[in-house]
CSV table of C-alpha atoms in Angstrom, one decimal:
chain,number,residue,atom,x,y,z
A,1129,UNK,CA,69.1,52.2,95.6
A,1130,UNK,CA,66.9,53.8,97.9
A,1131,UNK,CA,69.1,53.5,100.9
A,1132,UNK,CA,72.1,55.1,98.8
A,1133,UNK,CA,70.1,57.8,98.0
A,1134,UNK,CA,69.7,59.0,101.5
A,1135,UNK,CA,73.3,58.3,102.3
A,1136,UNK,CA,74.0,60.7,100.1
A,1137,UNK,CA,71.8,63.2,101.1
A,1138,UNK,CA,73.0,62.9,104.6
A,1139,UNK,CA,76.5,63.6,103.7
A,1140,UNK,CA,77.5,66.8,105.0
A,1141,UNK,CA,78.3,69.4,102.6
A,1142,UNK,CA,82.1,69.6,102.5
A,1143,UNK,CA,82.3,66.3,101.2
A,1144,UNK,CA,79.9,67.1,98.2
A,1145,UNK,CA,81.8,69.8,97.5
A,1146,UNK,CA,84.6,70.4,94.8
A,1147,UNK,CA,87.1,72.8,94.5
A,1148,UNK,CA,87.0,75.3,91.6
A,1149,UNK,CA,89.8,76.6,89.8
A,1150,UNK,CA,90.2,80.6,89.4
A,1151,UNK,CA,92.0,81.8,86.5
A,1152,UNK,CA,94.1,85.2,87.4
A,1153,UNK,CA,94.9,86.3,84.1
A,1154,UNK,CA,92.5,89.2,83.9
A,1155,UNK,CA,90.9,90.1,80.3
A,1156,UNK,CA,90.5,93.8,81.1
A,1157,UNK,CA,93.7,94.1,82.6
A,1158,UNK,CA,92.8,95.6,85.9
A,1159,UNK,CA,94.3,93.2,88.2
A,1160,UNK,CA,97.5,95.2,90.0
A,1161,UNK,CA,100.5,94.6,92.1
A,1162,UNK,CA,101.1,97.8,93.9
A,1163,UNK,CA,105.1,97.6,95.9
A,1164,UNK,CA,107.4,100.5,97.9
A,1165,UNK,CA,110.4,100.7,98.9
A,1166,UNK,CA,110.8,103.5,101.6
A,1167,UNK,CA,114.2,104.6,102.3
A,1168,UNK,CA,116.1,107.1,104.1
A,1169,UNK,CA,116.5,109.4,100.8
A,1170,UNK,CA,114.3,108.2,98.6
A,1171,UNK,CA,110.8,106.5,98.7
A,1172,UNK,CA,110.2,104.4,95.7
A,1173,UNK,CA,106.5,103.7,94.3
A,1174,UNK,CA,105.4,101.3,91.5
A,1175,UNK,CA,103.1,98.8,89.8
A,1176,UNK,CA,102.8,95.8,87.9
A,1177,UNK,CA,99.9,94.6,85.7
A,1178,UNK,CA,101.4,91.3,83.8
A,1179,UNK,CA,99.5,89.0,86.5
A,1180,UNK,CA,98.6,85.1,85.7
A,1181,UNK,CA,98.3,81.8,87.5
A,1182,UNK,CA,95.2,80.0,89.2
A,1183,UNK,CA,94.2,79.3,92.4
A,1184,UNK,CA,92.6,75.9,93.1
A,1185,UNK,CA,89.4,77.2,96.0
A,1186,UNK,CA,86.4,75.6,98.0
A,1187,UNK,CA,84.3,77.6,100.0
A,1188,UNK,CA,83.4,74.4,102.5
A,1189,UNK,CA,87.2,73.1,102.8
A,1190,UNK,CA,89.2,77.0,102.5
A,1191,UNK,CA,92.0,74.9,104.1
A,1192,UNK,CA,92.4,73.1,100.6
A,1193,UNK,CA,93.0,76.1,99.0
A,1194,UNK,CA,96.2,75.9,96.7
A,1195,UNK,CA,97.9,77.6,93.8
A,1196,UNK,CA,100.1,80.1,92.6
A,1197,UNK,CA,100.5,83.9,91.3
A,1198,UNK,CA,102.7,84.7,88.6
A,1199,UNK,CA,104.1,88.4,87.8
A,1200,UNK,CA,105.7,89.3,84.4
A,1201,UNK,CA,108.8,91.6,85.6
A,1202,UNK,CA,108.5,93.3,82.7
A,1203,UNK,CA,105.8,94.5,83.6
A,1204,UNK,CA,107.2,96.7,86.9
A,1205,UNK,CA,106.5,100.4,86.6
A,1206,UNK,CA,107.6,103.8,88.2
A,1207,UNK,CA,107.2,107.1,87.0
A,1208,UNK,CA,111.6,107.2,86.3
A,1209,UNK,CA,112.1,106.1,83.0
A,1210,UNK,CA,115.8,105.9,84.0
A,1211,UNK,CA,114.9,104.0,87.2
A,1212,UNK,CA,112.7,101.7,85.9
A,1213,UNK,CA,115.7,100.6,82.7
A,1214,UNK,CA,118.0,100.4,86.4
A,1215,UNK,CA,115.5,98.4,87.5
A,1216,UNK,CA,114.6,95.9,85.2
A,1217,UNK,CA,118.7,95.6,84.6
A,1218,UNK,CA,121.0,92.6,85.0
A,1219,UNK,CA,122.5,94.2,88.3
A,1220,UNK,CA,119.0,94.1,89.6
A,1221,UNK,CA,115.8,92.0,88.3
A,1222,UNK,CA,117.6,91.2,85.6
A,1223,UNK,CA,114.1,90.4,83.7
A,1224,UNK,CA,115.5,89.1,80.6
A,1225,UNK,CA,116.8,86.2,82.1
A,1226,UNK,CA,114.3,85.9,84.9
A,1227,UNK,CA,111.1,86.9,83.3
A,1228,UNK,CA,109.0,86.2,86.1
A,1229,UNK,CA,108.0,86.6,89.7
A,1230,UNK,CA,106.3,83.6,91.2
A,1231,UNK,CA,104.0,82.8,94.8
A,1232,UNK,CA,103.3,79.1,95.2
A,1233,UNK,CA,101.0,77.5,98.2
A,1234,UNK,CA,99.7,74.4,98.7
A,1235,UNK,CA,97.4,75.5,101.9
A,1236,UNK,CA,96.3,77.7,104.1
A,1237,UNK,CA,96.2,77.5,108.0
A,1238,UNK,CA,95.1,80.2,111.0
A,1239,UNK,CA,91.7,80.3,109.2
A,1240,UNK,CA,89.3,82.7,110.3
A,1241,UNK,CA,85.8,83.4,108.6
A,1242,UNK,CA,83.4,86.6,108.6
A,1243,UNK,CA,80.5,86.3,106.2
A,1244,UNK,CA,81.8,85.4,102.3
A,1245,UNK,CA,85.6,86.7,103.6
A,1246,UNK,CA,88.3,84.2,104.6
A,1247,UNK,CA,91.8,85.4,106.6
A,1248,UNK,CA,94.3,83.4,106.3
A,1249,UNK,CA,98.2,82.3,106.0
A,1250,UNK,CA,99.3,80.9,102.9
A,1251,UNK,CA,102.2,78.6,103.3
A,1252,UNK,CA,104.2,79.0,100.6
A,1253,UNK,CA,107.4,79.4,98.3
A,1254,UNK,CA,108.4,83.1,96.4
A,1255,UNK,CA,110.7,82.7,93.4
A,1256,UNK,CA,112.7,85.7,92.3
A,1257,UNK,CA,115.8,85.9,90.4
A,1258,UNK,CA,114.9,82.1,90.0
A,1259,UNK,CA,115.8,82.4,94.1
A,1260,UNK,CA,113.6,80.5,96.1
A,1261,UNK,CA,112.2,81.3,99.4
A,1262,UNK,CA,109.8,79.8,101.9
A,1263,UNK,CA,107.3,82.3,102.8
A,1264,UNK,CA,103.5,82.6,105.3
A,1265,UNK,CA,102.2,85.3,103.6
A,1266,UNK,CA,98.4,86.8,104.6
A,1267,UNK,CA,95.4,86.7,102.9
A,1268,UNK,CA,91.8,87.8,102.3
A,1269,UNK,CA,90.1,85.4,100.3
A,1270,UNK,CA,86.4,86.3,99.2
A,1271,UNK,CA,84.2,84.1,97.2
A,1272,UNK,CA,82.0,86.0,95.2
A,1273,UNK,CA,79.0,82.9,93.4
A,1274,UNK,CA,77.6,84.6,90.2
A,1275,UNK,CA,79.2,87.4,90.3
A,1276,UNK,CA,81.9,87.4,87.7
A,1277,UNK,CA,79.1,88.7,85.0
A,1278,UNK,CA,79.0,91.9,86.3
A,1279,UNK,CA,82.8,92.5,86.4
A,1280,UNK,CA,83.6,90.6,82.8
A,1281,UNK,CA,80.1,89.7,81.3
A,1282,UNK,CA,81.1,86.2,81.4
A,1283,UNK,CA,78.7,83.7,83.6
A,1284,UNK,CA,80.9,82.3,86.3
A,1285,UNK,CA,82.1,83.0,90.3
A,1286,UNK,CA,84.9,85.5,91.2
A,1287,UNK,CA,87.1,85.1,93.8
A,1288,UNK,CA,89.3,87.9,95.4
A,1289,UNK,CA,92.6,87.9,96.6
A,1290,UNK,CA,94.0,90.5,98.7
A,1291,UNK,CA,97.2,91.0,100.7
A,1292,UNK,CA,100.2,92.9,102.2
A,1293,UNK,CA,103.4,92.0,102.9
A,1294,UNK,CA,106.9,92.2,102.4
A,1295,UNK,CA,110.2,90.6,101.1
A,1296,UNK,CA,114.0,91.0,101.7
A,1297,UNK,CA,115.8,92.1,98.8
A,1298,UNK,CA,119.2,90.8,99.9
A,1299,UNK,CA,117.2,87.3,100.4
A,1300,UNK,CA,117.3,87.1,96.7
A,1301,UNK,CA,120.3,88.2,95.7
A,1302,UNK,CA,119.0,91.9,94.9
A,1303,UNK,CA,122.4,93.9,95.4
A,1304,UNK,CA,122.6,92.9,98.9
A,1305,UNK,CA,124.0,95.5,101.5
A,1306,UNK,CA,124.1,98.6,98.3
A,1307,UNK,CA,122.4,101.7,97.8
A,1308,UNK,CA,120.3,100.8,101.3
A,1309,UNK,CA,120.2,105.1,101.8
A,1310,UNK,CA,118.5,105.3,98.3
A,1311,UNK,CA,116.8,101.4,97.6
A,1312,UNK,CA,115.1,99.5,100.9
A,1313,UNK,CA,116.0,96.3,101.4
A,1314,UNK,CA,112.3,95.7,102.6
A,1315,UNK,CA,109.8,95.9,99.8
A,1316,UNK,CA,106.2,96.5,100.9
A,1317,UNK,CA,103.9,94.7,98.6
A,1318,UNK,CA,100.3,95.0,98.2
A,1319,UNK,CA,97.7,93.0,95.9
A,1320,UNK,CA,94.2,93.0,95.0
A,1321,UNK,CA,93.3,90.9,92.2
A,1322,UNK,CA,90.4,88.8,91.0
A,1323,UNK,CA,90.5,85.4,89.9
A,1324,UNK,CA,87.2,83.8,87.4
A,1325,UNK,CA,85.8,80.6,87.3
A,1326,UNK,CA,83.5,81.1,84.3
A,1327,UNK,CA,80.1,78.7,83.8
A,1328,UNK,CA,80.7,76.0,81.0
């Protein structure tokens, strides 16, 4: 027993580690998807709020990391009332009969590591109009222990998520090839959110 004992005290730290999972859904509703579309007449600006999924994280094996982000369409905001019903329509999102907006990855690779911050590609697959499309999207990962009581009063770790990148409209079936003077086909997304692992 003895022997044992200092076995498994030698093992090195990555393998006595365990991943965590971090819960996006965000109880005070700050967590944001900012995108643009920046065309030759017309720059467009909005947001989104309706933000779920989890993402699966250990500090000792970032490598690991795996999960997805979920976005409510409904949820996609600009100031144009009459935009955003254009928007949301059949002809574009069509959000009634594809609710949501989905990033899945299963790794990440090109790690890099400064202090508690992890950059990173995550290898993945982005789902809109129920169109799916392989995608190495960047990433800021930082791990935040103990730190999720100051944000939410909850015990528990915090990790954010932050990223900017874009997608192709015409890749998933967005009115390819139309409006391009007035709607981008590029859409420049940024993210920031916060994921919780709260203490049982």
């Amino acid at each position: 027993m003895k022997k044992f004992y200092t076995l498994f005290l030698l093992l090195p730290v990555s393998l006595l580690a365990e991943s965590k999972s971090y819960n996006f859904k965000d109880p005070k509703g700050v967590n944001t998807i900012i995108f643009q579309l920046d065309a030759l007449l017309e720059s467009i600006n909005g947001s989104a709020g309706g933000i779920s999924g989890n993402v699966s994280f250990d500090p000792e094996n970032p490598g690991n990391t795996k999960g997805s982000i979920i976005l409510e369409g409904s949820s996609l905001r600009v100031d144009n009332p009459v935009l955003q019903e254009h928007m949301h329509g059949e002809n574009w999102l069509n959000v009634s009969k594809f609710p949501q907006i989905e990033f899945s990855f299963s790794h990440l690779k090109n790690i890099s590591k400064i202090e508690r911050t992890i950059k990173a590609n995550a290898d993945g697959k982005m789902t809109i109009r129920n169109v799916t499309m392989k995608m190495s999207v960047p990433v800021e990962l930082t791990h935040l222990p103990m730190m999720l009581e100051k944000r939410n009063k909850v015990p528990g770790d915090l990790l954010v998520v932050r990223s900017k990148f874009k997608v192709k409209r015409d890749d998933f079936g967005i009115q390819p090839g139309q409006y391009l003077d007035k709607v981008a086909n590029d859409i420049e997304i940024s993210i920031n959110l916060a994921g919780a692992h709260p203490l049982k």
